[in-house]
Short mmCIF file of C-alpha atoms in Angstrom, two decimals:
data_model
loop_
_atom_site.label_atom_id
_atom_site.label_comp_id
_atom_site.label_asym_id
_atom_site.label_seq_id
_atom_site.Cartn_x
_atom_site.Cartn_y
_atom_site.Cartn_z
CA MET A 391 113.52 136.25 54.92
CA GLU A 392 114.96 133.12 53.42
CA LEU A 393 118.33 132.18 52.23
CA LYS A 394 118.16 130.83 48.47
CA ILE A 395 120.67 129.35 46.54
CA ILE A 396 120.43 130.41 43.11
CA SER A 397 123.67 128.80 41.48
CA PRO A 398 124.41 126.13 41.44
CA THR A 399 120.99 124.57 41.93
CA GLU A 400 120.72 121.39 43.87
CA ASP A 401 120.95 119.33 40.75
CA GLY A 402 124.21 121.37 39.62
CA PHE A 403 126.02 120.66 42.56
CA ILE A 404 129.16 118.08 41.87
CA LYS A 405 127.98 114.56 42.55
CA ASN A 406 131.09 112.88 41.49
CA ILE A 407 134.60 113.65 40.31
CA GLU A 408 135.40 111.36 37.66
CA PHE A 409 138.67 110.15 36.37
CA ASN A 410 140.36 107.10 35.19
CA PHE A 411 140.35 105.54 38.33
CA GLU A 412 140.13 101.90 37.26
CA GLU A 413 142.67 102.29 34.55
CA LEU A 414 145.37 103.69 36.99
CA LYS A 415 144.37 101.06 39.55
CA THR A 416 144.95 98.32 36.94
CA GLU A 417 148.16 99.62 35.61
CA MET A 418 149.64 100.36 39.17
CA ALA A 419 148.87 96.95 40.34
CA SER A 420 150.60 95.23 37.34
CA ARG A 421 153.59 97.40 37.92
CA LEU A 422 153.92 97.20 41.67
CA VAL A 423 153.55 93.54 42.02
CA LYS A 424 157.28 93.21 41.17
CA TYR A 425 157.93 94.77 44.66
CA GLU A 426 156.12 92.25 46.61
CA GLY A 427 158.67 90.08 48.57
CA LEU A 428 161.59 91.96 46.82
CA VAL A 429 164.61 91.61 49.12
CA TYR A 430 167.81 94.05 48.37
CA ASN A 431 171.39 93.19 49.26
CA GLU A 432 174.53 95.19 49.49
CA GLU A 433 175.09 94.89 45.69
CA SER A 434 171.47 95.97 44.87
CA ILE A 435 171.10 98.79 47.44
CA GLN A 436 171.37 101.37 44.60
CA ASP A 437 168.51 99.77 42.90
CA ALA A 438 166.51 100.18 46.06
CA LYS A 439 167.10 103.72 46.29
CA LYS A 440 166.00 104.34 42.53
CA ASP A 441 162.84 102.27 43.26
CA ARG A 442 161.99 104.12 46.13
CA ALA A 443 162.28 107.37 44.37
CA THR A 444 160.01 106.16 41.67
CA LEU A 445 157.27 105.26 44.14
CA ASN A 446 157.79 108.68 45.88
CA LYS A 447 157.30 110.46 42.70
CA LEU A 448 154.19 108.69 41.92
CA HIS A 449 152.76 109.24 45.24
CA LYS A 450 153.40 112.86 45.21
CA ALA A 451 151.86 113.33 41.64
CA LEU A 452 148.75 111.87 43.09
CA SER A 453 148.86 113.92 46.40
CA ASP A 454 149.08 117.07 44.53
CA LYS A 455 146.32 116.42 42.27
CA ARG A 456 144.17 115.88 45.07
CA ILE A 457 144.99 119.00 46.75
CA VAL A 458 144.46 120.94 43.63
CA ILE A 459 140.91 119.48 43.12
CA LYS A 460 140.16 120.07 46.69
CA LYS A 461 140.67 123.76 46.37
CA LEU A 462 138.72 123.85 43.10
CA CYS A 463 135.70 122.24 44.84
CA LEU A 464 136.10 124.24 47.94
CA ALA A 465 136.61 127.64 46.30
CA PRO A 466 132.96 128.63 45.86
CA TYR A 467 131.94 127.04 49.51
CA VAL A 468 135.03 129.34 50.98
CA LYS A 469 133.37 132.23 49.49
CA PHE A 470 129.96 131.16 50.61
CA GLU A 471 131.16 130.58 53.95
CA ALA A 472 132.63 133.96 54.46
CA GLN A 473 129.31 135.80 53.12
CA ILE A 474 127.08 133.93 55.43
CA LYS A 475 129.30 134.83 58.51
CA GLU A 476 129.07 138.53 57.33
CA LEU A 477 125.23 138.34 57.32
CA SER A 478 125.42 136.55 60.79
CA ALA A 479 127.48 139.30 62.45
CA LEU A 480 124.57 141.76 61.22
CA ILE A 481 122.11 139.65 63.22
CA GLN A 482 124.34 139.43 66.16
CA GLN A 483 124.09 143.23 66.89
CA PRO A 484 120.37 143.55 67.58
CA MET A 485 120.53 140.04 69.34
CA LEU A 486 123.11 141.29 71.73
CA ALA A 487 121.06 144.63 72.41
CA ILE A 488 117.85 142.60 72.98
CA ASP A 489 119.82 140.17 75.16
CA ASN A 490 121.12 143.10 77.30
CA GLN A 491 117.67 144.56 77.81
CA VAL A 492 116.21 141.01 78.75
CA LYS A 493 119.16 140.66 81.45
CA GLY A 494 118.52 144.13 82.69
CA TYR A 495 114.90 143.45 83.24
CA GLU A 496 115.63 140.30 85.00
CA THR A 497 118.30 141.80 86.97
CA GLN A 498 115.94 144.54 88.11
CA LYS A 499 113.03 141.99 89.01
CA LYS A 500 115.53 140.28 91.12
CA GLU A 501 116.74 143.26 92.92
CA THR A 502 113.06 144.12 93.52
CA LYS A 503 112.42 140.66 94.88
CA GLN A 504 115.46 140.67 97.09
CA LYS A 505 114.37 144.09 98.78
CA GLN A 506 111.12 142.20 99.57
CA ILE A 507 112.82 139.49 101.01
CA VAL A 508 114.95 141.58 103.34
CA LYS A 509 112.04 143.80 104.22
CA PHE A 510 110.16 140.61 105.41
CA TRP A 511 113.33 139.54 107.42
CA GLU A 512 113.55 142.78 109.07
CA LYS A 513 109.82 142.77 110.02
CA SER A 514 110.11 139.56 111.64
CA GLU A 515 109.97 139.52 115.73
CA SER A 516 111.77 136.27 115.95
CA SER A 517 114.47 136.21 118.72
CA ALA A 518 116.67 134.15 116.29
CA LYS A 519 116.84 137.13 113.72
CA THR A 520 119.49 138.77 116.17
CA LEU A 521 121.70 135.58 115.98
CA ILE A 522 121.44 134.96 112.11
CA LYS A 523 123.34 137.29 109.37
CA PHE A 524 121.05 137.51 106.39
CA GLU A 525 123.82 137.18 104.29
CA SER A 526 125.04 133.72 105.73
CA VAL A 527 121.69 132.24 105.08
CA PHE A 528 120.29 134.09 101.96
CA ASN A 529 119.61 131.45 98.97
CA ASP A 530 119.91 132.70 95.42
CA LYS A 531 117.39 130.43 94.45
CA TRP A 532 114.83 132.79 96.41
CA LEU A 533 115.29 135.36 93.31
CA ASN A 534 114.24 132.95 90.75
CA ALA A 535 110.85 133.75 89.07
CA THR A 536 109.75 130.18 89.72
CA VAL A 537 110.15 130.61 93.50
CA SER A 538 107.10 132.74 94.82
CA MET A 539 107.66 135.03 97.80
CA THR A 540 105.09 133.05 99.98
CA LYS A 541 107.55 130.11 99.75
CA VAL A 542 110.45 132.38 100.43
CA GLU A 543 108.59 133.67 103.55
CA THR A 544 107.69 130.06 104.58
CA GLU A 545 111.37 128.76 104.42
CA ILE A 546 112.48 131.95 106.55
CA THR A 547 110.01 131.40 108.96
CA ALA A 548 110.66 127.77 109.44
CA LEU A 549 114.52 128.84 109.72
CA PHE A 550 113.64 131.24 112.67
CA ASP A 551 111.57 128.52 114.48
CA ARG A 552 114.17 125.82 114.12
CA VAL A 553 116.97 128.18 115.51
CA GLU A 554 114.71 129.30 118.37
CA ASN A 555 113.83 125.70 119.20
CA GLU A 556 117.69 124.55 119.03
CA MET A 557 118.90 127.58 121.15
CA GLN A 558 116.13 126.49 123.81
CA VAL A 559 117.53 123.07 123.72
CA ILE A 560 121.07 124.35 124.42
CA LYS A 561 120.10 126.33 127.16
CA ASP A 562 118.27 123.53 128.81
CA LEU A 563 121.44 121.70 129.00
CA LYS A 564 122.53 124.07 131.78
CA THR A 565 126.14 123.45 130.69
CA GLU A 566 128.91 125.63 132.04
CA PHE A 567 130.37 125.62 128.46
CA GLU A 568 127.11 127.37 126.95
CA GLY A 569 129.01 130.30 125.36
CA GLN A 570 131.26 127.78 123.55
CA VAL A 571 128.40 125.55 122.43
CA VAL A 572 126.39 128.36 121.16
CA SER A 573 129.42 129.93 119.21
CA VAL A 574 129.68 126.32 117.41
CA TYR A 575 126.06 126.18 116.77
CA LEU A 576 126.05 129.61 115.10
CA GLN A 577 128.63 128.51 112.67
CA GLY A 578 126.40 126.24 110.83
CA PHE A 579 123.04 126.05 112.71
CA SER A 580 123.61 122.42 113.40
CA ILE A 581 122.46 121.16 116.96
CA ALA A 582 124.22 117.91 116.32
CA ARG A 583 127.52 119.56 116.23
CA ALA A 584 126.64 121.71 119.12
CA LEU A 585 125.70 118.76 121.53
CA THR A 586 128.88 116.86 120.26
CA GLU A 587 131.10 119.92 121.13
CA ASN A 588 129.43 120.20 124.66
CA THR A 589 130.07 116.42 125.29
CA ARG A 590 133.50 117.02 123.95
CA LEU A 591 134.25 119.80 126.54
CA LEU A 592 132.71 118.18 129.58
CA GLU A 593 134.88 114.98 128.86
CA ASN A 594 137.98 117.16 128.40
CA LYS A 595 137.12 118.87 131.89
CA ARG A 596 136.47 115.40 133.60
CA LEU A 597 139.91 114.16 132.36
CA HIS A 598 141.45 117.26 133.62
CA GLU A 599 139.85 117.12 137.04
CA ALA A 600 140.80 113.54 137.32
CA TYR A 601 144.46 114.46 136.32
CA LEU A 602 144.66 117.01 139.06
CA GLU A 603 143.22 114.78 141.68
CA GLU A 604 145.85 111.99 140.73
CA GLN A 605 148.50 114.79 141.25
CA ARG A 606 146.99 115.74 144.57
CA ILE A 607 147.01 112.29 145.62
CA LYS A 608 150.70 111.59 144.47
CA LYS A 609 151.84 114.66 146.19
CA GLU A 610 150.22 113.73 149.43
CA GLN A 611 151.46 110.26 149.45
CA GLN A 612 155.09 111.71 148.57
CA ALA A 613 154.60 114.00 151.66
CA GLN A 614 153.67 111.11 153.78
CA ALA A 615 156.40 108.93 152.57
CA ALA A 616 158.95 112.03 153.30
CA GLU A 617 157.28 112.26 156.84
CA ALA A 618 157.59 108.64 157.55
CA ARG A 619 161.40 108.68 156.30
CA ARG A 620 161.98 111.76 158.57
CA LYS A 621 160.56 109.94 161.62
CA ALA A 622 162.27 106.68 161.00
CA LEU A 623 165.64 108.63 161.05
CA GLU A 624 164.50 110.39 164.36
CA ASP A 625 163.87 106.77 165.62
CA GLN A 626 167.10 105.36 164.62
CA LYS A 627 168.78 107.97 166.60
CA LEU A 628 166.86 107.09 169.67
CA LEU A 629 166.74 103.38 169.55
CA PRO A 630 170.14 101.36 170.84
CA ALA A 631 172.57 99.88 168.40
CA ALA A 632 171.81 96.63 167.05
CA ALA A 633 173.08 93.41 168.94
CA PRO A 634 176.03 91.41 167.02
CA VAL A 635 174.70 88.43 165.20
CA GLN A 636 176.35 85.76 163.21
CA LYS A 637 173.92 85.53 160.12
CA THR A 638 174.03 88.78 158.25
CA ALA A 639 170.70 87.81 156.34
CA GLU A 640 168.67 88.15 159.77
CA PRO A 641 167.07 91.51 160.59
CA GLU A 642 168.84 93.87 162.79
CA LYS A 643 168.82 92.74 166.36
CA VAL A 644 167.95 95.84 168.93
CA GLU A 645 167.41 95.28 172.53
CA VAL A 646 164.61 97.44 174.00
CA ARG A 647 163.45 97.66 177.33
CA ALA A 648 159.93 99.16 178.12
CA ASP A 649 159.96 101.02 181.19
CA ILE A 650 156.70 101.49 182.79
CA PRO A 651 156.40 104.59 184.72
CA LYS A 652 156.43 103.81 188.40
CA GLU A 653 153.95 106.57 189.04
CA ALA A 654 151.37 106.46 186.14
CA PRO A 655 148.82 109.06 186.05
CA LYS A 656 145.84 108.52 188.07
CA VAL A 657 143.08 107.54 186.27
CA GLU A 658 139.70 106.36 187.68
CA GLN A 659 138.31 102.91 187.45
CA ILE A 660 141.79 101.28 186.22
CA GLU A 661 142.00 97.88 187.67
CA ASP A 662 145.03 96.54 185.92
CA PRO A 663 148.37 96.90 187.90
CA VAL A 664 151.23 98.76 186.45
CA GLN A 665 153.96 96.28 185.39
CA GLN A 666 157.42 96.63 184.33
CA ILE A 667 158.91 94.04 181.82
CA ASP A 668 162.18 93.48 179.99
CA PHE A 669 162.20 92.24 176.39
CA ARG A 670 164.35 91.85 173.40
CA VAL A 671 162.92 92.09 169.71
CA TRP A 672 164.28 91.38 166.51
CA ALA A 673 162.92 93.64 163.79
CA THR A 674 164.01 95.74 160.67
CA LYS A 675 164.12 99.45 160.87
CA ALA A 676 160.77 100.11 159.66
CA GLN A 677 159.16 97.73 162.25
CA LEU A 678 161.22 99.35 164.94
CA SER A 679 159.70 102.64 163.92
CA ASP A 680 156.27 101.36 164.01
CA LEU A 681 156.98 99.73 167.44
CA LYS A 682 158.02 103.33 168.76
CA GLY A 683 155.09 104.76 167.32
CA PHE A 684 152.69 102.30 168.88
CA LEU A 685 154.54 102.84 172.43
CA ALA A 686 154.35 106.68 172.22
CA ALA A 687 150.79 106.46 171.07
CA ASN A 688 149.69 104.35 174.26
CA GLY A 689 151.81 106.43 176.62
CA ILE A 690 154.19 103.78 177.38
CA ARG A 691 157.79 104.76 178.50
CA TYR A 692 160.66 102.61 177.21
CA GLY A 693 164.36 102.88 177.69
CA ARG A 694 167.62 100.69 177.11
CA VAL A 695 168.12 97.82 179.16
CA THR A 696 171.50 97.90 180.85
CA GLN A 697 173.85 94.77 181.02
CA GLU A 698 173.62 94.48 184.60
CA ALA A 699 169.68 94.42 184.07
CA ALA A 700 169.85 91.73 181.35
#
């Protein structure tokens, strides 16, 4: 089956469209030369309009003739093109039918191969199979005719082995965040992401525990400070009033008499004799509080020194 052009023959096709091209070109050049460098003024503007109309008329005549000749030349081709398209449409019908059958055959082969892949997957005894969804790792290229079932089975087996090994790596971490780490791993089967998540969780825990310890110490210090203030207030009530002084910048003067009990508790092997002394101290309130604590801790009695004793 071959398309044969009967008329016109190859030699019969139009090679050139001959017309008085050179004659028109020469005549137009001689007539148009007067317009070169022509400048119109207000008095000659009407002449400019006439010249423009003359040139427009000439331009339109040339364009109209070009369009007519083009239609005449294309008329046989337009008819020829329509006939060719009609023949092509006849060919398209059986082509489409054949194409549908080919696609149907290829689809059937892919479905059969996919069933074989699923069967191999289900027969596997790998523990990783329960962790992986078949749909999440299925590769469309496995269905291509150029990819053998042996290659598909090798890739699936390698996947199972890798997941088993990497799950063991996570278990060997013995991390308290194993559940979260496994969850991240199963999202994309990336051991690097899983290990990064474990590090992040451990660091968050460390920072949280450090914060809690800091808060505990802070509260303990606040409690100790409050207790110290409470004792200072109690000591202030027990200590004598400060002695009058001339310089206000000096620490508060308080006269304290340490009264050692005359009858001290009997303690074996004590050679130092019990003494009683009177003394005066100059100290701040905090220092007085510390002094009182020292005396109490050592079982030393103290009291106010009367004016007569002083």
